[in-house]
mmCIF file of C-alpha atoms in Angstrom:
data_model
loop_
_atom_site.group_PDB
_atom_site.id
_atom_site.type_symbol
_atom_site.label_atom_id
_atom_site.label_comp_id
_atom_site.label_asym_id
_atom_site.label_seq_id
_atom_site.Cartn_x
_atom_site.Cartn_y
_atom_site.Cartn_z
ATOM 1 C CA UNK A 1 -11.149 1.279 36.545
ATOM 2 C CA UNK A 2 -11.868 -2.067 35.128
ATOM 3 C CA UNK A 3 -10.987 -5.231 36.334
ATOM 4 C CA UNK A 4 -11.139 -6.625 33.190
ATOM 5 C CA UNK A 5 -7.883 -5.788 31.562
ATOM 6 C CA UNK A 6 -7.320 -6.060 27.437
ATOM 7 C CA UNK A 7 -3.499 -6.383 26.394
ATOM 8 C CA UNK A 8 -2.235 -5.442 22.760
ATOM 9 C CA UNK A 9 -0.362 -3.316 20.576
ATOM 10 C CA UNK A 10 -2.107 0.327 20.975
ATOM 11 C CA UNK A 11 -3.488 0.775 17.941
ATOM 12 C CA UNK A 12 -4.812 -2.412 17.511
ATOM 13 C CA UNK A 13 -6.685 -2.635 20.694
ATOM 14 C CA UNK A 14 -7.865 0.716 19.844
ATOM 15 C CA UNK A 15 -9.277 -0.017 16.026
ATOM 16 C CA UNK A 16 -11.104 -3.316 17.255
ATOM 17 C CA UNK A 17 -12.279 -1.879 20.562
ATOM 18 C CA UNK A 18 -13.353 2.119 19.722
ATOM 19 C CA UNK A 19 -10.635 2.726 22.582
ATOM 20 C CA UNK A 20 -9.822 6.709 22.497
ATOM 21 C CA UNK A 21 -6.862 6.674 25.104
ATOM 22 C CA UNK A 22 -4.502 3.819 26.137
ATOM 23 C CA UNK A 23 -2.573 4.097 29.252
ATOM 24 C CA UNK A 24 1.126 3.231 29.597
ATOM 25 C CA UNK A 25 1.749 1.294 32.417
ATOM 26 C CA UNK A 26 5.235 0.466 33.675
ATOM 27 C CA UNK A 27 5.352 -2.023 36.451
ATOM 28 C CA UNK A 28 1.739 -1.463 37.386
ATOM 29 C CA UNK A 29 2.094 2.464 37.537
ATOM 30 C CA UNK A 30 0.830 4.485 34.729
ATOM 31 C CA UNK A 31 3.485 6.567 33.025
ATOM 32 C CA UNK A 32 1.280 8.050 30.392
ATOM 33 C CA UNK A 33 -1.314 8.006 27.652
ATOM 34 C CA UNK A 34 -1.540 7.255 24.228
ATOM 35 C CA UNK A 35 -4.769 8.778 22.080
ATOM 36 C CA UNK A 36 -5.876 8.698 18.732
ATOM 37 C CA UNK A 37 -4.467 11.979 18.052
ATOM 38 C CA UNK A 38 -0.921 11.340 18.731
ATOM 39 C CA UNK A 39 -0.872 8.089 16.589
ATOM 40 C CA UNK A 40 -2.617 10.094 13.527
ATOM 41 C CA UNK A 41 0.293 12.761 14.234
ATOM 42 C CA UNK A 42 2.637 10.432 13.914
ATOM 43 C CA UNK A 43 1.418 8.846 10.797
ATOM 44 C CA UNK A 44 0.956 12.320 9.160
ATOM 45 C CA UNK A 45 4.719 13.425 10.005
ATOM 46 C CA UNK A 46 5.882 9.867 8.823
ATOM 47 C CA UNK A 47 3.900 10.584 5.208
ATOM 48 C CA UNK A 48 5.647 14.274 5.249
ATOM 49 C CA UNK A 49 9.208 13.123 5.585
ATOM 50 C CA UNK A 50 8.751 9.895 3.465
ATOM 51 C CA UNK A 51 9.916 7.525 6.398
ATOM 52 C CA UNK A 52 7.035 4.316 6.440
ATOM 53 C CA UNK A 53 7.211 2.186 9.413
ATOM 54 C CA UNK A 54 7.253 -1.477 8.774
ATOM 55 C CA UNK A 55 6.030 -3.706 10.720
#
């Protein structure tokens, strides 16, 4: 791992940094992963039912 650590929302740190996976840490213990994939799946299920998030 690195020891240089980036902090940000997911998909921005993702966009601006060519990131693939983010890991979910909880107290300094990883509780899962976020990739590309599941945020695209989420966006395309958000399109099909008509809910848009807002930020």
């Amino acid at each position: 791992m690195t020891t240089h650590v980036i902090s940000a929302p997911p998909v921005d740190l993702m966009m601006q940094h060519r990131i693939n996976n983010v890991p979910i840490v909880d107290r300094e213990r990883v509780v899962g992963i976020i990739t590309r994939t599941d945020l695209l799946l989420v966006l395309i299920r958000h399109a099909e039912t008509g809910n848009h998030a807002t930020r």
